[in-house]
XYZ file of C-alpha atoms in Angstrom:
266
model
C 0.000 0.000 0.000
C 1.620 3.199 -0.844
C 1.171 6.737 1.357
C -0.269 9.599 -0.734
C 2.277 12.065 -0.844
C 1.123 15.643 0.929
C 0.700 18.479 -1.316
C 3.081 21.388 -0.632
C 1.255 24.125 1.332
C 0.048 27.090 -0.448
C -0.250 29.999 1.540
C -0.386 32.798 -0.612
C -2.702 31.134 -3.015
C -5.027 30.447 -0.067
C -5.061 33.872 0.769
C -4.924 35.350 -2.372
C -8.307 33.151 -3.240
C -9.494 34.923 0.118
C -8.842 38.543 -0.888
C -10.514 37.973 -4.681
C -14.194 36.480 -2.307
C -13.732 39.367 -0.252
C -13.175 42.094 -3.804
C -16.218 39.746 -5.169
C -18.656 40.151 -2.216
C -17.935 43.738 -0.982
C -16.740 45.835 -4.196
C -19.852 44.300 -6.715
C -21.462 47.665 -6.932
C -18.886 49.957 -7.254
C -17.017 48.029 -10.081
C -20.567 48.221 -11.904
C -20.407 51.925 -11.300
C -17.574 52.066 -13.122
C -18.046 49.867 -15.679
C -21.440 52.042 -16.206
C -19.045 55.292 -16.361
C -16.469 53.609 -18.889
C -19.477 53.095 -20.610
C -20.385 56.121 -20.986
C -17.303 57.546 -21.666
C -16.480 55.157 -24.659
C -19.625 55.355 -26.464
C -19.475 59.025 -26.364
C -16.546 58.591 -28.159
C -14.498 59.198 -25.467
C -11.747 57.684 -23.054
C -11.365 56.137 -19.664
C -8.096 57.536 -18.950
C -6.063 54.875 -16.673
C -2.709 56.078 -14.537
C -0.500 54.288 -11.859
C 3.078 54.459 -10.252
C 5.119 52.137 -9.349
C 3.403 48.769 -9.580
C 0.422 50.186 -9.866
C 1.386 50.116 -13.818
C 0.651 46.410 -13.647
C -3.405 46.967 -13.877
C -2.946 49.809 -16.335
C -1.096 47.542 -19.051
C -3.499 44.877 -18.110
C -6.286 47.080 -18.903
C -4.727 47.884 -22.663
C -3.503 46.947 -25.226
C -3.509 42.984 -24.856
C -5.324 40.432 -25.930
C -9.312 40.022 -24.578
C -9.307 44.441 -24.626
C -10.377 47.012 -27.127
C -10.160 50.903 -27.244
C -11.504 53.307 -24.918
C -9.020 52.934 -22.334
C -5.739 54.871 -22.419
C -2.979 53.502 -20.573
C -0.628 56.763 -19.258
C 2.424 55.650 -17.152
C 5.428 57.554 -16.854
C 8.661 55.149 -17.212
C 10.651 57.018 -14.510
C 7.989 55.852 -11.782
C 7.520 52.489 -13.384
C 10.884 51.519 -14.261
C 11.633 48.995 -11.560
C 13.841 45.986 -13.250
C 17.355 48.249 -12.489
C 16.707 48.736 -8.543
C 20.219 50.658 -8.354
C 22.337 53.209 -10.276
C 21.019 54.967 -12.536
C 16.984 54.560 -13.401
C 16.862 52.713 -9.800
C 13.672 51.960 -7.470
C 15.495 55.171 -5.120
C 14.841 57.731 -8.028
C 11.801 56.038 -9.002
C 10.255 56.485 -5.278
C 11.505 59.656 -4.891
C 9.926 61.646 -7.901
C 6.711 60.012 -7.158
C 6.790 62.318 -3.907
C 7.347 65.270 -6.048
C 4.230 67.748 -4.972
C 3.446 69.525 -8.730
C 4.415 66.622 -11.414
C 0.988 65.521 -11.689
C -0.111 69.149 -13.390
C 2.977 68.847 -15.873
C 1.693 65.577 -16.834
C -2.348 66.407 -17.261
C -1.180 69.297 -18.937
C 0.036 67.260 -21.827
C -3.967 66.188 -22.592
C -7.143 67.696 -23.374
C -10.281 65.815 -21.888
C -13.306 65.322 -23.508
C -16.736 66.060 -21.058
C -17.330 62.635 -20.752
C -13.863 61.376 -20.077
C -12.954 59.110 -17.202
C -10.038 58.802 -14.781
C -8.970 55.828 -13.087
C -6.298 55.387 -10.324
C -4.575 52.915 -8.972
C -2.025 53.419 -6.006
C -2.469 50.451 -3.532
C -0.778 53.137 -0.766
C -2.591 56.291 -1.864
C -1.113 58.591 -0.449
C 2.102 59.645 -2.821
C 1.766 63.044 -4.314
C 1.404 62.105 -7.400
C -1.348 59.630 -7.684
C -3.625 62.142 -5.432
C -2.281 64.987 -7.206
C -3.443 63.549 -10.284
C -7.114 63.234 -8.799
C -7.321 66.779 -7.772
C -6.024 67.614 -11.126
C -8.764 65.158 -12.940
C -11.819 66.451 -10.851
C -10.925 70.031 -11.245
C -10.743 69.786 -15.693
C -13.939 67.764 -14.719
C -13.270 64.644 -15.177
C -14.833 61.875 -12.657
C -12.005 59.996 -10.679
C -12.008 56.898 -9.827
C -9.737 55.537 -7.129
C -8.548 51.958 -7.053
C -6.501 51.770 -4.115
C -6.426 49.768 -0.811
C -8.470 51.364 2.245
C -6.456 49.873 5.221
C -3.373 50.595 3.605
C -3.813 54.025 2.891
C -5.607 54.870 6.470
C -2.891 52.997 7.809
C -0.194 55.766 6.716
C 0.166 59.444 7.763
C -0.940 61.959 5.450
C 1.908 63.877 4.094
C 1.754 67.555 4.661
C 3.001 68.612 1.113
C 0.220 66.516 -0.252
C -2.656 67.456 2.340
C -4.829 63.956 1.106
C -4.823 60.679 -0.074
C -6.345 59.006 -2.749
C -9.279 58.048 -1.924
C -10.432 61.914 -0.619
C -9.995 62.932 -3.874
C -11.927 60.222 -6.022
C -15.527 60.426 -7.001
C -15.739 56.210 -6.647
C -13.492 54.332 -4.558
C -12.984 50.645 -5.145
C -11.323 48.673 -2.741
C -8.593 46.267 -3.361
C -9.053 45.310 0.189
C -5.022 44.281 0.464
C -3.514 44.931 4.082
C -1.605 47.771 5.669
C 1.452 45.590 4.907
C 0.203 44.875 1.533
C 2.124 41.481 1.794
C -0.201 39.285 3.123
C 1.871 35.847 4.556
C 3.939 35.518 7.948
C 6.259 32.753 8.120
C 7.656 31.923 11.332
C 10.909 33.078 12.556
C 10.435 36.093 9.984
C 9.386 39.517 11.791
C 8.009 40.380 8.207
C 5.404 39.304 5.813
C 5.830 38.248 2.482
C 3.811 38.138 -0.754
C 1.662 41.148 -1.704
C -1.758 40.606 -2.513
C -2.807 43.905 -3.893
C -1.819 43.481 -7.374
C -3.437 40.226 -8.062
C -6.933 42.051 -6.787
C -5.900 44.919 -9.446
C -6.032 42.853 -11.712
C -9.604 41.390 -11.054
C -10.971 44.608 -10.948
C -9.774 45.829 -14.108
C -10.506 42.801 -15.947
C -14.436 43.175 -14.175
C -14.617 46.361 -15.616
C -13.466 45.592 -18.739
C -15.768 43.208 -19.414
C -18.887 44.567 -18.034
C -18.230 47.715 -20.091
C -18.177 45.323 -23.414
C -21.330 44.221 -22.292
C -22.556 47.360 -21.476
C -21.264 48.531 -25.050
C -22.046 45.657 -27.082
C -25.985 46.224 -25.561
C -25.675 49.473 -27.164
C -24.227 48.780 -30.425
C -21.066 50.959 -30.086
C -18.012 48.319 -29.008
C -15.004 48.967 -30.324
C -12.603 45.499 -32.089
C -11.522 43.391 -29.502
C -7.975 42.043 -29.850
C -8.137 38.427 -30.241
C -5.852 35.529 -30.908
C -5.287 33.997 -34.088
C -5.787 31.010 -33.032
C -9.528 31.756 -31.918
C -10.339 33.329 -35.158
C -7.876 32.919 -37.521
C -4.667 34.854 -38.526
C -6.188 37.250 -41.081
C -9.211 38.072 -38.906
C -6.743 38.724 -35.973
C -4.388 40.948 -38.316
C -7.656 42.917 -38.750
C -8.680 43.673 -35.476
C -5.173 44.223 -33.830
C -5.265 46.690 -37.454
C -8.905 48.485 -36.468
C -8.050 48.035 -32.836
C -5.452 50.120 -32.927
C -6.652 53.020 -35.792
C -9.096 53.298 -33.077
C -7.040 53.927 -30.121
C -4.896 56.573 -32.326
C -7.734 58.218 -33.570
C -9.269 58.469 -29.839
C -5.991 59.610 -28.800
C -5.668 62.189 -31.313
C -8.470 64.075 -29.654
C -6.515 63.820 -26.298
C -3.162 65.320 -27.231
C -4.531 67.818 -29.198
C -3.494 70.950 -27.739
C -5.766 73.195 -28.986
C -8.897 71.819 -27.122
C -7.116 73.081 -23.584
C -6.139 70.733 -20.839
């Protein structure tokens, strides 16, 4: 008779499974308020603007362009704050951390775009309270855009306001959804380690986004007005795919074209 072998313990996936019941039950109704406002925003031919520092860039990119997405979503990241594979020297996490403290670089950045009235902003800072991230709110609300803060609650109450900042995140957002990650953000103790490992507030990110993006298609496709989804040759074939990676991205451009144009006033 042989002796099953024990499977190796999982922690993180345990409590990663955890935090995605706990998005699931408690964040159902503001993730359909923002699907409903992306919605909006993309069948009035306009965008759902999506920003994050640091690894916060992780749900942006995941938003668009990959496969399963379509236009309507524009992805703005700024490589000095999301550059994280060096760590030291030059282009290193200490730079990186540094200018995403810098009170005022938020303004220079929305400055470069010109939003449409039905334009969206989304985002995503798990800490929320860096000056730029809740800089960038302030900025969106006040050209008139409505904000939408994906950030984690307990983390962010969990850390002192900073003076040069005066908020965090999630006082400047019109819709708060909740990653519901911990203070620590890593979410496993091991014994005879003082600190946790294994952050949990990207993989919940990522669930949102991919929520929203695919209640909006509903949302859209219900009205007639979704954009070309980028899909996999292999689903439907390599010259169909060629086409709609083609039309997906004329899309985006022309969309985009609206947004950098300096004339319509940031």
């Amino acid at each position: 008779m042989t002796t099953p072998i024990a499977k190796p313990a999982l922690p993180w996936m345990t409590a990663a499974a955890a935090l995605l019941e706990q998005v699931a039950t408690t964040q159902a109704e503001a993730i359909e308020t923002a699907s409903q406002w992306s919605a909006e925003a993309i069948a009035a031919d306009g965008l759902v603007h999506l920003f994050g520092t640091g690894h916060s860039r992780i749900p942006v990119e995941e938003m668009f362009p990959r496969y399963g997405s379509y236009p309507g979503f524009n992805p703005i990241v700024e490589l000095s704050m999301t550059f994280h594979t060096q760590v030291v020297g030059a282009n290193g996490q200490r730079q990186a951390m540094f200018i995403e403290r810098t009170p005022g670089l938020a303004e220079v950045i929305l400055s470069n775009f010109s939003f449409g009235p039905k334009d969206v902003m989304m985002i995503f800072s798990a800490g929320g309270t860096t000056a730029v991230p809740v800089e960038m709110a302030r900025g969106s609300r006040r050209r008139g855009l409505r904000v939408i803060a994906v950030t984690s609650v307990q983390q962010s109450q969990s850390s002192e306001i900073d003076p040069a900042v005066g908020s965090r995140l999630l006082d400047e957002a019109d819709l708060v959804i909740d990653l519901c990650s911990p203070p620590a953000d890593a979410m496993i103790d091991i014994v005879g380690l003082d600190t946790p490992v294994g952050p949990g507030s990207t993989v919940t990110a990522v669930a949102i986004v991919n929520s929203i993006k695919v209640r909006t298609a509903q949302l859209l496709t219900e009205q007639g007005a979704m954009p070309p989804v980028l899909t996999r040759g292999s689903v439907v074939g390599a010259d169909r795919s060629r086409d709609l990676f083609d039309a997906a991205y004329r899309e985006h451009a022309r969309r985009l074209a609206r947004a950098i144009d300096q004339r319509g006033g940031g």
